[in-house]
Each structure stands twice: as C-alpha cells, then as structure tokens.
Amino acid sequence: MPKISIIVPVYQVEKYLEKCVNSILGQTFTDFELILVDDGSTDHGPEMCDQYAKQDARVKVIHKKNGGLSDARNAGIDVAQGEYLGFVDSDDYIAPDMYELLYRDITKENADLAICGIYDVYEGHEPKQKPVIHKVMDQQTAIKVIFEGNIISVHAVNKLYRRQIFTKLRYPVGKYHEDSFVILDVLEQCQKIVVDSQQKYFYYHREGSINTEHFSSSQFDFIEAWVKNGERLASMYPQLADVGRQRICFANFMVLDKLIRGQAEHEYAETKKIVHYLRSNFGFIMRNPIFTKQRKISMILLMLSLRLYRIPVMIQKKHNS
C-alpha cells in the first residue's frame, strides 16, 4: 500500500493539468498513489488522465459524471489506499518537496495533520512571501491559528491528513467553499497538528475560478459555513468565541467584496444584511488585531456609506487584474 494517496479532481482544466500533474509526479517523496478524478470533463482532460496512467503506475483514474469538486474529492477518498491523504486542485501546482516536508512532519511528531504554507498566484504578479513558523500544536491552538487565517488557511490542499479522519467524513456536495464547511470536523479529530508555514503550495487564481468569477448566490455559502463554525466553536471552546466571531466578520467582508467586484451589490437583499452585520460589529473589528489597517480603514468608510467602501475594493480589483 502507498504511504500517501493524493487526490486531484479534474474538470475543464486541460490548460493547467500538465503542470499540476508533473509537479506531483516529480515529488522528492515517491511512495504515493495519484488519484485523478475526471468529474465529467468535456475537454481533453479525460484523455490526458488516461495517458498519465499509462506512463506511471502510481496514477489511477476515475471517470464519473459531473458532480462538483466535493463529489470528486469524495470519489477519490472512497478508493484511496494510502495511510495518509492529500488533495491538490488541478489548476494549481506544488513545490517538489511539499509531500516530503508534510510526511516528515506528520510521522516525526506522530501527528494527525500536517500543514504547509500557500503562495497565492495571480497572473502577472509575484507571489508574496509570508512569515515562517514551525510549531506542533494541540487542537485548540490549531483552531485559533487556522481561524485567524493570517499564517495558515482553511484550504484542504496544503495539508496531509491521517486517513482515519475521513473514515466517515466527506465533503458537502453542492456547497461552495467546501473546505470551510469541514474544517472543524477535521480538527475535532486531531489531537496533534504540525504547522510548517513554508510556502510549498501554489494556489493559482485563474479567471473563472471560485475566487475570480462573476458573483453568484452560491458565494453566500461562505457566510453560512462560518456562522455554523462560530456557533460550534463557542460551544467547544467558549474562550475562543471571539475567534469565531472574527472569522464570521471576515466572511462577511469577503462576500461583500465579491458582490462589489461583480457589480452585484444592488441585486441581492443579502447585501443589506451583510452591511448591517459589519456595522454592528464596528467596535469589535476596530479593536481586533487580526484585521489589517487597510481593512479597518475600509470599515470606517462602510460606516459612512457603501459607496465609499466600494472605492478601495475596486482599487484592489484593478491591482489584481
């Protein structure tokens, strides 16, 4: 049996798939199986997957009808044979030693979860480096760090999981931001977590991806996920209630920004609810050290008017375009 099962959902990504798969097959850690899950692609992705399987015995391919990212990940989990599980999105790529780093950390510390850092990659922009930390954490500390989000994110893809975590757990089909919906389910099963925030995963923000597409109502799932997480966290660890509240505020900011970038803020009644929630948390946001100076300036503008808040959002959009 392979030590690691790496699961890659594949859907309409023929332009990016070669770079993704080659970055995995070129890992310095070689004891893995690569499960490519063709989620009903209509481009050349399915043929490319089959060709990889012919070239490398570590590659397995699943062909299925389209069910979305969560459904594809779940299909991969169902057939995975590895002692540990990892996920890579098919339009991203990874550093050659990512899984060597994660495997060394999780086995050395006998941990349930190992995490590395992420580069956010935008076309035409140099990825930003973040501070590096290396810590072994208990459950409560890891929840705090991940919820705060400044060093380590909730993404599924920059992690190596002990397989038993997914004995019953699966990703929610039909939900956007599926990683946010399951992060507490994952961490509740972890007693020891190793964080090495060296950036080894390259998260490519492509046009038409979940982070850059025109606004759709599915984006409200992000707020739903963090409201649920906040409520559960307050019950699990009352002393971390403010951490959950901070993340709910962050989710509202993110969705409001996407509404504005998609020029859809006047199309949804939820916009008023988001603005009301953020304004009602003005003092909390301004006192919270997790929110950046720029975010606090934006919050002041929002207290004055949504029209003024729109200005820095559109400036940032232009900068990233």
PDB file of C-alpha atoms in Angstrom:
ATOM      1  CA  MET A   1       0.000   0.000   0.000  1.00  0.00           C
ATOM      2  CA  PRO A   2       1.277   3.512  -0.751  1.00  0.00           C
ATOM      3  CA  LYS A   3       2.062   5.811   2.151  1.00  0.00           C
ATOM      4  CA  ILE A   4       0.089   8.718   0.656  1.00  0.00           C
ATOM      5  CA  SER A   5      -2.953   8.971  -1.601  1.00  0.00           C
ATOM      6  CA  ILE A   6      -3.018  12.280  -3.490  1.00  0.00           C
ATOM      7  CA  ILE A   7      -6.477  13.113  -4.835  1.00  0.00           C
ATOM      8  CA  VAL A   8      -6.877  15.533  -7.758  1.00  0.00           C
ATOM      9  CA  PRO A   9     -10.371  16.424  -9.069  1.00  0.00           C
ATOM     10  CA  VAL A  10     -10.209  17.214 -12.787  1.00  0.00           C
ATOM     11  CA  TYR A  11     -12.808  19.338 -14.568  1.00  0.00           C
ATOM     12  CA  GLN A  12     -12.262  21.530 -17.663  1.00  0.00           C
ATOM     13  CA  VAL A  13      -8.609  22.215 -16.847  1.00  0.00           C
ATOM     14  CA  GLU A  14      -6.676  20.868 -19.839  1.00  0.00           C
ATOM     15  CA  LYS A  15      -4.690  24.125 -19.956  1.00  0.00           C
ATOM     16  CA  TYR A  16      -3.374  23.627 -16.404  1.00  0.00           C
ATOM     17  CA  LEU A  17      -3.412  19.868 -15.886  1.00  0.00           C
ATOM     18  CA  GLU A  18       0.063  19.054 -17.220  1.00  0.00           C
ATOM     19  CA  LYS A  19       1.798  21.491 -14.866  1.00  0.00           C
ATOM     20  CA  CYS A  20      -0.236  20.211 -11.932  1.00  0.00           C
ATOM     21  CA  VAL A  21       0.332  16.512 -12.539  1.00  0.00           C
ATOM     22  CA  ASN A  22       4.011  16.899 -13.403  1.00  0.00           C
ATOM     23  CA  SER A  23       4.585  18.775 -10.150  1.00  0.00           C
ATOM     24  CA  ILE A  24       3.110  15.807  -8.274  1.00  0.00           C
ATOM     25  CA  LEU A  25       4.864  13.048 -10.218  1.00  0.00           C
ATOM     26  CA  GLY A  26       8.135  14.932  -9.719  1.00  0.00           C
ATOM     27  CA  GLN A  27       7.927  14.890  -5.924  1.00  0.00           C
ATOM     28  CA  THR A  28      11.057  14.005  -3.985  1.00  0.00           C
ATOM     29  CA  PHE A  29       8.792  11.778  -1.854  1.00  0.00           C
ATOM     30  CA  THR A  30       7.803   8.965  -4.209  1.00  0.00           C
ATOM     31  CA  ASP A  31       5.740   6.463  -2.185  1.00  0.00           C
ATOM     32  CA  PHE A  32       2.294   7.661  -3.228  1.00  0.00           C
ATOM     33  CA  GLU A  33      -0.636   6.946  -5.477  1.00  0.00           C
ATOM     34  CA  LEU A  34      -2.094   9.766  -7.549  1.00  0.00           C
ATOM     35  CA  ILE A  35      -5.867   9.508  -7.996  1.00  0.00           C
ATOM     36  CA  LEU A  36      -7.090  11.658 -10.893  1.00  0.00           C
ATOM     37  CA  VAL A  37     -10.875  12.040 -10.693  1.00  0.00           C
ATOM     38  CA  ASP A  38     -12.329  13.065 -14.052  1.00  0.00           C
ATOM     39  CA  ASP A  39     -15.518  14.840 -12.988  1.00  0.00           C
ATOM     40  CA  GLY A  40     -17.244  14.640 -16.352  1.00  0.00           C
ATOM     41  CA  SER A  41     -14.872  16.929 -18.264  1.00  0.00           C
ATOM     42  CA  THR A  42     -15.750  17.634 -21.882  1.00  0.00           C
ATOM     43  CA  ASP A  43     -12.287  18.884 -22.890  1.00  0.00           C
ATOM     44  CA  HIS A  44      -9.175  16.747 -23.382  1.00  0.00           C
ATOM     45  CA  GLY A  45      -8.712  16.291 -19.632  1.00  0.00           C
ATOM     46  CA  PRO A  46     -10.055  12.699 -19.514  1.00  0.00           C
ATOM     47  CA  GLU A  47      -7.670  11.552 -22.256  1.00  0.00           C
ATOM     48  CA  MET A  48      -4.779  13.292 -20.547  1.00  0.00           C
ATOM     49  CA  CYS A  49      -5.589  11.485 -17.310  1.00  0.00           C
ATOM     50  CA  ASP A  50      -5.623   8.108 -19.051  1.00  0.00           C
ATOM     51  CA  GLN A  51      -2.298   8.881 -20.704  1.00  0.00           C
ATOM     52  CA  TYR A  52      -0.712   9.657 -17.333  1.00  0.00           C
ATOM     53  CA  ALA A  53      -1.960   6.309 -16.014  1.00  0.00           C
ATOM     54  CA  LYS A  54      -0.273   4.520 -18.923  1.00  0.00           C
ATOM     55  CA  GLN A  55       3.010   6.339 -18.272  1.00  0.00           C
ATOM     56  CA  ASP A  56       3.201   5.976 -14.489  1.00  0.00           C
ATOM     57  CA  ALA A  57       1.924   3.015 -12.456  1.00  0.00           C
ATOM     58  CA  ARG A  58       1.273   5.297  -9.462  1.00  0.00           C
ATOM     59  CA  VAL A  59      -1.553   7.024 -11.339  1.00  0.00           C
ATOM     60  CA  LYS A  60      -5.147   5.827 -11.039  1.00  0.00           C
ATOM     61  CA  VAL A  61      -8.037   7.396 -12.934  1.00  0.00           C
ATOM     62  CA  ILE A  62     -11.713   7.592 -12.046  1.00  0.00           C
ATOM     63  CA  HIS A  63     -14.177   8.720 -14.721  1.00  0.00           C
ATOM     64  CA  LYS A  64     -17.535   9.914 -13.381  1.00  0.00           C
ATOM     65  CA  LYS A  65     -20.361  12.216 -14.319  1.00  0.00           C
ATOM     66  CA  ASN A  66     -20.069  15.810 -13.188  1.00  0.00           C
ATOM     67  CA  GLY A  67     -20.897  16.285  -9.523  1.00  0.00           C
ATOM     68  CA  GLY A  68     -18.690  19.173  -8.479  1.00  0.00           C
ATOM     69  CA  LEU A  69     -15.450  19.491  -6.530  1.00  0.00           C
ATOM     70  CA  SER A  70     -16.744  17.944  -3.297  1.00  0.00           C
ATOM     71  CA  ASP A  71     -18.228  14.945  -5.096  1.00  0.00           C
ATOM     72  CA  ALA A  72     -14.971  14.370  -6.984  1.00  0.00           C
ATOM     73  CA  ARG A  73     -12.885  14.548  -3.806  1.00  0.00           C
ATOM     74  CA  ASN A  74     -15.277  12.125  -2.116  1.00  0.00           C
ATOM     75  CA  ALA A  75     -14.928   9.673  -5.022  1.00  0.00           C
ATOM     76  CA  GLY A  76     -11.169   9.782  -4.574  1.00  0.00           C
ATOM     77  CA  ILE A  77     -11.414   9.266  -0.807  1.00  0.00           C
ATOM     78  CA  ASP A  78     -13.612   6.202  -1.374  1.00  0.00           C
ATOM     79  CA  VAL A  79     -10.893   4.361  -3.322  1.00  0.00           C
ATOM     80  CA  ALA A  80      -7.775   5.744  -1.613  1.00  0.00           C
ATOM     81  CA  GLN A  81      -5.364   3.122  -0.264  1.00  0.00           C
ATOM     82  CA  GLY A  82      -2.790   5.349   1.418  1.00  0.00           C
ATOM     83  CA  GLU A  83      -2.069   5.682   5.102  1.00  0.00           C
ATOM     84  CA  TYR A  84      -2.341   9.447   4.625  1.00  0.00           C
ATOM     85  CA  LEU A  85      -4.440  11.606   2.297  1.00  0.00           C
ATOM     86  CA  GLY A  86      -3.576  14.772   0.418  1.00  0.00           C
ATOM     87  CA  PHE A  87      -5.529  16.959  -2.004  1.00  0.00           C
ATOM     88  CA  VAL A  88      -4.344  19.085  -4.909  1.00  0.00           C
ATOM     89  CA  ASP A  89      -6.610  21.159  -7.148  1.00  0.00           C
ATOM     90  CA  SER A  90      -5.972  20.558 -10.831  1.00  0.00           C
ATOM     91  CA  ASP A  91      -5.272  24.186 -11.771  1.00  0.00           C
ATOM     92  CA  ASP A  92      -2.639  24.530  -9.028  1.00  0.00           C
ATOM     93  CA  TYR A  93       0.845  23.079  -8.621  1.00  0.00           C
ATOM     94  CA  ILE A  94       3.198  22.199  -5.767  1.00  0.00           C
ATOM     95  CA  ALA A  95       6.877  22.523  -4.859  1.00  0.00           C
ATOM     96  CA  PRO A  96       8.973  19.375  -5.496  1.00  0.00           C
ATOM     97  CA  ASP A  97       9.451  18.713  -1.780  1.00  0.00           C
ATOM     98  CA  MET A  98       5.969  19.526  -0.468  1.00  0.00           C
ATOM     99  CA  TYR A  99       4.963  15.978   0.401  1.00  0.00           C
ATOM    100  CA  GLU A 100       8.429  15.150   1.705  1.00  0.00           C
ATOM    101  CA  LEU A 101       8.047  18.031   4.155  1.00  0.00           C
ATOM    102  CA  LEU A 102       4.499  17.108   5.171  1.00  0.00           C
ATOM    103  CA  TYR A 103       5.245  13.393   5.532  1.00  0.00           C
ATOM    104  CA  ARG A 104       8.354  14.053   7.607  1.00  0.00           C
ATOM    105  CA  ASP A 105       6.421  16.366   9.926  1.00  0.00           C
ATOM    106  CA  ILE A 106       3.397  14.126  10.420  1.00  0.00           C
ATOM    107  CA  THR A 107       5.433  10.961  11.061  1.00  0.00           C
ATOM    108  CA  LYS A 108       8.160  12.549  13.177  1.00  0.00           C
ATOM    109  CA  GLU A 109       5.591  14.014  15.559  1.00  0.00           C
ATOM    110  CA  ASN A 110       3.083  11.155  15.260  1.00  0.00           C
ATOM    111  CA  ALA A 111       0.523  13.825  14.371  1.00  0.00           C
ATOM    112  CA  ASP A 112      -2.922  13.635  12.836  1.00  0.00           C
ATOM    113  CA  LEU A 113      -2.460  16.553  10.455  1.00  0.00           C
ATOM    114  CA  ALA A 114       0.491  18.356   8.856  1.00  0.00           C
ATOM    115  CA  ILE A 115       0.138  21.753   7.199  1.00  0.00           C
ATOM    116  CA  CYS A 116       2.375  23.887   4.992  1.00  0.00           C
ATOM    117  CA  GLY A 117       2.025  27.404   3.613  1.00  0.00           C
ATOM    118  CA  ILE A 118       0.425  28.616   0.370  1.00  0.00           C
ATOM    119  CA  TYR A 119       1.527  31.039  -2.315  1.00  0.00           C
ATOM    120  CA  ASP A 120      -1.366  32.974  -3.869  1.00  0.00           C
ATOM    121  CA  VAL A 121      -0.532  33.159  -7.574  1.00  0.00           C
ATOM    122  CA  TYR A 122      -2.065  35.858  -9.790  1.00  0.00           C
ATOM    123  CA  GLU A 123      -1.132  36.216 -13.450  1.00  0.00           C
ATOM    124  CA  GLY A 124       1.493  38.913 -13.870  1.00  0.00           C
ATOM    125  CA  HIS A 125       2.149  39.327 -10.126  1.00  0.00           C
ATOM    126  CA  GLU A 126       4.974  37.996  -7.996  1.00  0.00           C
ATOM    127  CA  PRO A 127       3.659  35.727  -5.191  1.00  0.00           C
ATOM    128  CA  LYS A 128       4.014  37.261  -1.744  1.00  0.00           C
ATOM    129  CA  GLN A 129       6.083  35.565   0.918  1.00  0.00           C
ATOM    130  CA  LYS A 130       4.623  35.191   4.402  1.00  0.00           C
ATOM    131  CA  PRO A 131       6.313  34.752   7.800  1.00  0.00           C
ATOM    132  CA  VAL A 132       7.507  31.212   8.514  1.00  0.00           C
ATOM    133  CA  ILE A 133       6.593  29.358  11.676  1.00  0.00           C
ATOM    134  CA  HIS A 134       7.180  25.740  12.695  1.00  0.00           C
ATOM    135  CA  LYS A 135       5.107  24.549  15.616  1.00  0.00           C
ATOM    136  CA  VAL A 136       3.490  21.435  16.988  1.00  0.00           C
ATOM    137  CA  MET A 137       0.023  22.412  18.177  1.00  0.00           C
ATOM    138  CA  ASP A 138      -2.788  20.916  20.149  1.00  0.00           C
ATOM    139  CA  GLN A 139      -6.332  21.065  18.825  1.00  0.00           C
ATOM    140  CA  GLN A 140      -7.322  24.322  20.473  1.00  0.00           C
ATOM    141  CA  THR A 141      -4.203  26.206  19.370  1.00  0.00           C
ATOM    142  CA  ALA A 142      -4.520  24.954  15.788  1.00  0.00           C
ATOM    143  CA  ILE A 143      -8.160  26.030  15.614  1.00  0.00           C
ATOM    144  CA  LYS A 144      -7.201  29.511  16.764  1.00  0.00           C
ATOM    145  CA  VAL A 145      -4.362  29.855  14.248  1.00  0.00           C
ATOM    146  CA  ILE A 146      -6.390  28.493  11.327  1.00  0.00           C
ATOM    147  CA  PHE A 147      -9.476  30.569  12.136  1.00  0.00           C
ATOM    148  CA  GLU A 148      -7.365  33.710  12.391  1.00  0.00           C
ATOM    149  CA  GLY A 149      -6.067  32.894   8.923  1.00  0.00           C
ATOM    150  CA  ASN A 150      -3.022  35.153   8.852  1.00  0.00           C
ATOM    151  CA  ILE A 151      -0.438  32.365   8.624  1.00  0.00           C
ATOM    152  CA  ILE A 152      -2.341  29.166   7.839  1.00  0.00           C
ATOM    153  CA  SER A 153      -5.568  28.908   5.838  1.00  0.00           C
ATOM    154  CA  VAL A 154      -8.504  26.509   5.905  1.00  0.00           C
ATOM    155  CA  HIS A 155      -7.805  25.188   2.407  1.00  0.00           C
ATOM    156  CA  ALA A 156      -7.873  21.405   2.041  1.00  0.00           C
ATOM    157  CA  VAL A 157      -4.961  21.368  -0.367  1.00  0.00           C
ATOM    158  CA  ASN A 158      -1.930  22.375   1.730  1.00  0.00           C
ATOM    159  CA  LYS A 159      -2.361  19.552   4.229  1.00  0.00           C
ATOM    160  CA  LEU A 160      -1.569  15.898   4.844  1.00  0.00           C
ATOM    161  CA  TYR A 161      -4.227  14.028   6.808  1.00  0.00           C
ATOM    162  CA  ARG A 162      -4.160  10.798   8.738  1.00  0.00           C
ATOM    163  CA  ARG A 163      -6.539   8.677   6.690  1.00  0.00           C
ATOM    164  CA  GLN A 164      -8.765   7.797   9.651  1.00  0.00           C
ATOM    165  CA  ILE A 165     -10.007  11.400   9.718  1.00  0.00           C
ATOM    166  CA  PHE A 166     -12.035  10.582   6.597  1.00  0.00           C
ATOM    167  CA  THR A 167     -13.418   7.259   7.795  1.00  0.00           C
ATOM    168  CA  LYS A 168     -16.868   8.846   7.939  1.00  0.00           C
ATOM    169  CA  LEU A 169     -16.204  12.450   6.953  1.00  0.00           C
ATOM    170  CA  ARG A 170     -16.947  13.587   3.387  1.00  0.00           C
ATOM    171  CA  TYR A 171     -17.110  16.964   1.672  1.00  0.00           C
ATOM    172  CA  PRO A 172     -20.573  18.564   1.359  1.00  0.00           C
ATOM    173  CA  VAL A 173     -21.833  18.116  -2.197  1.00  0.00           C
ATOM    174  CA  GLY A 174     -23.408  21.205  -3.740  1.00  0.00           C
ATOM    175  CA  LYS A 175     -21.701  23.722  -1.456  1.00  0.00           C
ATOM    176  CA  TYR A 176     -19.147  26.360  -2.409  1.00  0.00           C
ATOM    177  CA  HIS A 177     -16.216  26.836  -0.016  1.00  0.00           C
ATOM    178  CA  GLU A 178     -16.479  23.200   0.988  1.00  0.00           C
ATOM    179  CA  ASP A 179     -13.201  23.464   2.891  1.00  0.00           C
ATOM    180  CA  SER A 180     -14.798  25.924   5.314  1.00  0.00           C
ATOM    181  CA  PHE A 181     -17.708  23.583   5.984  1.00  0.00           C
ATOM    182  CA  VAL A 182     -15.492  20.664   7.093  1.00  0.00           C
ATOM    183  CA  ILE A 183     -12.522  22.345   8.783  1.00  0.00           C
ATOM    184  CA  LEU A 184     -13.933  21.908  12.301  1.00  0.00           C
ATOM    185  CA  ASP A 185     -14.929  18.315  11.531  1.00  0.00           C
ATOM    186  CA  VAL A 186     -11.301  17.691  10.579  1.00  0.00           C
ATOM    187  CA  LEU A 187      -9.768  19.475  13.564  1.00  0.00           C
ATOM    188  CA  GLU A 188     -12.148  17.829  16.052  1.00  0.00           C
ATOM    189  CA  GLN A 189     -10.449  14.529  15.134  1.00  0.00           C
ATOM    190  CA  CYS A 190      -6.918  15.871  15.567  1.00  0.00           C
ATOM    191  CA  GLN A 191      -5.058  15.801  18.856  1.00  0.00           C
ATOM    192  CA  LYS A 192      -1.721  16.924  17.409  1.00  0.00           C
ATOM    193  CA  ILE A 193      -1.162  19.190  14.405  1.00  0.00           C
ATOM    194  CA  VAL A 194       2.193  20.152  12.874  1.00  0.00           C
ATOM    195  CA  VAL A 195       2.380  23.542  11.161  1.00  0.00           C
ATOM    196  CA  ASP A 196       5.351  24.413   8.965  1.00  0.00           C
ATOM    197  CA  SER A 197       4.303  27.508   7.069  1.00  0.00           C
ATOM    198  CA  GLN A 198       6.997  27.292   4.399  1.00  0.00           C
ATOM    199  CA  GLN A 199       5.034  28.036   1.232  1.00  0.00           C
ATOM    200  CA  LYS A 200       5.042  24.851  -0.814  1.00  0.00           C
ATOM    201  CA  TYR A 201       1.611  25.009  -2.473  1.00  0.00           C
ATOM    202  CA  PHE A 202       0.946  27.351  -5.414  1.00  0.00           C
ATOM    203  CA  TYR A 203      -2.717  28.369  -5.420  1.00  0.00           C
ATOM    204  CA  TYR A 204      -3.458  29.751  -8.892  1.00  0.00           C
ATOM    205  CA  HIS A 205      -6.242  32.335  -9.059  1.00  0.00           C
ATOM    206  CA  ARG A 206      -7.449  31.905 -12.620  1.00  0.00           C
ATOM    207  CA  GLU A 207     -10.186  33.794 -14.391  1.00  0.00           C
ATOM    208  CA  GLY A 208     -13.415  31.854 -13.900  1.00  0.00           C
ATOM    209  CA  SER A 209     -12.281  30.155 -10.693  1.00  0.00           C
ATOM    210  CA  ILE A 210     -14.237  30.331  -7.456  1.00  0.00           C
ATOM    211  CA  ASN A 211     -12.212  33.363  -6.348  1.00  0.00           C
ATOM    212  CA  THR A 212     -12.394  35.438  -9.535  1.00  0.00           C
ATOM    213  CA  GLU A 213     -15.672  34.587 -11.250  1.00  0.00           C
ATOM    214  CA  HIS A 214     -18.705  36.838 -11.531  1.00  0.00           C
ATOM    215  CA  PHE A 215     -20.787  36.824  -8.370  1.00  0.00           C
ATOM    216  CA  SER A 216     -23.313  34.054  -7.844  1.00  0.00           C
ATOM    217  CA  SER A 217     -25.615  33.397  -4.927  1.00  0.00           C
ATOM    218  CA  SER A 218     -23.541  30.333  -4.035  1.00  0.00           C
ATOM    219  CA  GLN A 219     -20.958  32.693  -2.560  1.00  0.00           C
ATOM    220  CA  PHE A 220     -23.300  33.208   0.395  1.00  0.00           C
ATOM    221  CA  ASP A 221     -22.341  29.640   1.391  1.00  0.00           C
ATOM    222  CA  PHE A 222     -19.134  31.154   2.761  1.00  0.00           C
ATOM    223  CA  ILE A 223     -21.030  33.125   5.388  1.00  0.00           C
ATOM    224  CA  GLU A 224     -23.242  30.130   6.185  1.00  0.00           C
ATOM    225  CA  ALA A 225     -20.204  27.944   6.801  1.00  0.00           C
ATOM    226  CA  TRP A 226     -18.549  30.378   9.197  1.00  0.00           C
ATOM    227  CA  VAL A 227     -21.711  31.167  11.119  1.00  0.00           C
ATOM    228  CA  LYS A 228     -22.053  27.429  11.761  1.00  0.00           C
ATOM    229  CA  ASN A 229     -18.369  27.166  12.668  1.00  0.00           C
ATOM    230  CA  GLY A 230     -18.650  30.125  15.017  1.00  0.00           C
ATOM    231  CA  GLU A 231     -21.591  28.599  16.837  1.00  0.00           C
ATOM    232  CA  ARG A 232     -19.842  25.222  17.187  1.00  0.00           C
ATOM    233  CA  LEU A 233     -16.606  26.813  18.317  1.00  0.00           C
ATOM    234  CA  ALA A 234     -18.360  28.825  21.018  1.00  0.00           C
ATOM    235  CA  SER A 235     -19.766  25.536  22.325  1.00  0.00           C
ATOM    236  CA  MET A 236     -16.479  23.602  22.065  1.00  0.00           C
ATOM    237  CA  TYR A 237     -14.160  26.300  23.385  1.00  0.00           C
ATOM    238  CA  PRO A 238     -16.055  29.288  24.855  1.00  0.00           C
ATOM    239  CA  GLN A 239     -12.744  31.082  25.340  1.00  0.00           C
ATOM    240  CA  LEU A 240     -12.348  31.119  21.532  1.00  0.00           C
ATOM    241  CA  ALA A 241     -15.771  32.642  20.842  1.00  0.00           C
ATOM    242  CA  ASP A 242     -14.182  35.904  19.677  1.00  0.00           C
ATOM    243  CA  VAL A 243     -12.036  33.961  17.208  1.00  0.00           C
ATOM    244  CA  GLY A 244     -15.209  32.544  15.670  1.00  0.00           C
ATOM    245  CA  ARG A 245     -16.799  35.993  15.634  1.00  0.00           C
ATOM    246  CA  GLN A 246     -13.731  37.436  13.908  1.00  0.00           C
ATOM    247  CA  ARG A 247     -13.987  34.783  11.193  1.00  0.00           C
ATOM    248  CA  ILE A 248     -17.695  35.495  10.648  1.00  0.00           C
ATOM    249  CA  CYS A 249     -16.827  39.173  10.187  1.00  0.00           C
ATOM    250  CA  PHE A 250     -14.106  38.167   7.743  1.00  0.00           C
ATOM    251  CA  ALA A 251     -16.560  36.012   5.772  1.00  0.00           C
ATOM    252  CA  ASN A 252     -18.981  38.926   5.532  1.00  0.00           C
ATOM    253  CA  PHE A 253     -16.181  41.193   4.314  1.00  0.00           C
ATOM    254  CA  MET A 254     -15.142  38.667   1.670  1.00  0.00           C
ATOM    255  CA  VAL A 255     -18.651  38.193   0.315  1.00  0.00           C
ATOM    256  CA  LEU A 256     -19.339  41.926   0.303  1.00  0.00           C
ATOM    257  CA  ASP A 257     -16.103  42.488  -1.628  1.00  0.00           C
ATOM    258  CA  LYS A 258     -17.138  39.865  -4.177  1.00  0.00           C
ATOM    259  CA  LEU A 259     -20.565  41.425  -4.544  1.00  0.00           C
ATOM    260  CA  ILE A 260     -18.910  44.739  -5.316  1.00  0.00           C
ATOM    261  CA  ARG A 261     -16.290  43.302  -7.676  1.00  0.00           C
ATOM    262  CA  GLY A 262     -19.087  41.566  -9.553  1.00  0.00           C
ATOM    263  CA  GLN A 263     -21.139  44.779  -9.541  1.00  0.00           C
ATOM    264  CA  ALA A 264     -23.960  42.818  -7.916  1.00  0.00           C
ATOM    265  CA  GLU A 265     -24.306  44.595  -4.563  1.00  0.00           C
ATOM    266  CA  HIS A 266     -27.674  46.092  -5.551  1.00  0.00           C
ATOM    267  CA  GLU A 267     -29.067  42.799  -6.878  1.00  0.00           C
ATOM    268  CA  TYR A 268     -29.257  40.898  -3.581  1.00  0.00           C
ATOM    269  CA  ALA A 269     -31.191  41.683  -0.422  1.00  0.00           C
ATOM    270  CA  GLU A 270     -28.389  39.945   1.496  1.00  0.00           C
ATOM    271  CA  THR A 271     -26.153  42.968   0.859  1.00  0.00           C
ATOM    272  CA  LYS A 272     -28.098  44.996   3.419  1.00  0.00           C
ATOM    273  CA  LYS A 273     -27.826  42.155   5.949  1.00  0.00           C
ATOM    274  CA  ILE A 274     -24.056  41.979   5.459  1.00  0.00           C
ATOM    275  CA  VAL A 275     -23.624  45.733   5.812  1.00  0.00           C
ATOM    276  CA  HIS A 276     -25.795  45.734   8.921  1.00  0.00           C
ATOM    277  CA  TYR A 277     -23.811  42.881  10.490  1.00  0.00           C
ATOM    278  CA  LEU A 278     -20.466  44.546   9.862  1.00  0.00           C
ATOM    279  CA  ARG A 279     -21.644  47.918  11.123  1.00  0.00           C
ATOM    280  CA  SER A 280     -22.998  46.293  14.273  1.00  0.00           C
ATOM    281  CA  ASN A 281     -19.508  44.837  14.857  1.00  0.00           C
ATOM    282  CA  PHE A 282     -17.650  48.091  14.212  1.00  0.00           C
ATOM    283  CA  GLY A 283     -16.074  48.330  17.666  1.00  0.00           C
ATOM    284  CA  PHE A 284     -15.097  44.649  17.685  1.00  0.00           C
ATOM    285  CA  ILE A 285     -13.441  44.941  14.263  1.00  0.00           C
ATOM    286  CA  MET A 286     -11.545  48.126  15.123  1.00  0.00           C
ATOM    287  CA  ARG A 287     -10.175  46.609  18.347  1.00  0.00           C
ATOM    288  CA  ASN A 288      -9.249  43.257  16.824  1.00  0.00           C
ATOM    289  CA  PRO A 289      -5.531  42.991  15.952  1.00  0.00           C
ATOM    290  CA  ILE A 290      -6.196  40.349  13.299  1.00  0.00           C
ATOM    291  CA  PHE A 291      -7.823  42.843  10.951  1.00  0.00           C
ATOM    292  CA  THR A 292      -5.330  44.873   8.933  1.00  0.00           C
ATOM    293  CA  LYS A 293      -5.041  48.642   8.902  1.00  0.00           C
ATOM    294  CA  GLN A 294      -6.469  48.666   5.372  1.00  0.00           C
ATOM    295  CA  ARG A 295      -9.461  46.596   6.461  1.00  0.00           C
ATOM    296  CA  LYS A 296     -10.140  48.939   9.376  1.00  0.00           C
ATOM    297  CA  ILE A 297      -9.983  51.967   7.081  1.00  0.00           C
ATOM    298  CA  SER A 298     -12.482  50.208   4.811  1.00  0.00           C
ATOM    299  CA  MET A 299     -14.702  49.568   7.831  1.00  0.00           C
ATOM    300  CA  ILE A 300     -14.720  53.284   8.651  1.00  0.00           C
ATOM    301  CA  LEU A 301     -15.722  54.011   5.051  1.00  0.00           C
ATOM    302  CA  LEU A 302     -18.517  51.433   5.316  1.00  0.00           C
ATOM    303  CA  MET A 303     -19.858  53.188   8.402  1.00  0.00           C
ATOM    304  CA  LEU A 304     -20.191  56.302   6.249  1.00  0.00           C
ATOM    305  CA  SER A 305     -21.631  54.667   3.130  1.00  0.00           C
ATOM    306  CA  LEU A 306     -21.421  51.577   0.925  1.00  0.00           C
ATOM    307  CA  ARG A 307     -20.447  53.838  -1.961  1.00  0.00           C
ATOM    308  CA  LEU A 308     -17.285  54.920  -0.143  1.00  0.00           C
ATOM    309  CA  TYR A 309     -16.475  51.331   0.859  1.00  0.00           C
ATOM    310  CA  ARG A 310     -16.601  50.423  -2.830  1.00  0.00           C
ATOM    311  CA  ILE A 311     -13.569  52.584  -3.667  1.00  0.00           C
ATOM    312  CA  PRO A 312     -10.765  50.502  -2.060  1.00  0.00           C
ATOM    313  CA  VAL A 313     -12.403  47.255  -3.212  1.00  0.00           C
ATOM    314  CA  MET A 314     -12.305  48.355  -6.847  1.00  0.00           C
ATOM    315  CA  ILE A 315      -8.735  49.654  -6.469  1.00  0.00           C
ATOM    316  CA  GLN A 316      -7.679  46.225  -5.207  1.00  0.00           C
ATOM    317  CA  LYS A 317      -9.522  44.530  -8.069  1.00  0.00           C
ATOM    318  CA  LYS A 318      -7.657  46.675 -10.593  1.00  0.00           C
ATOM    319  CA  HIS A 319      -4.362  45.862  -8.867  1.00  0.00           C
ATOM    320  CA  ASN A 320      -5.005  42.108  -9.145  1.00  0.00           C
ATOM    321  CA  SER A 321      -6.228  42.227 -12.754  1.00  0.00           C
TER     322      SER A 321
END
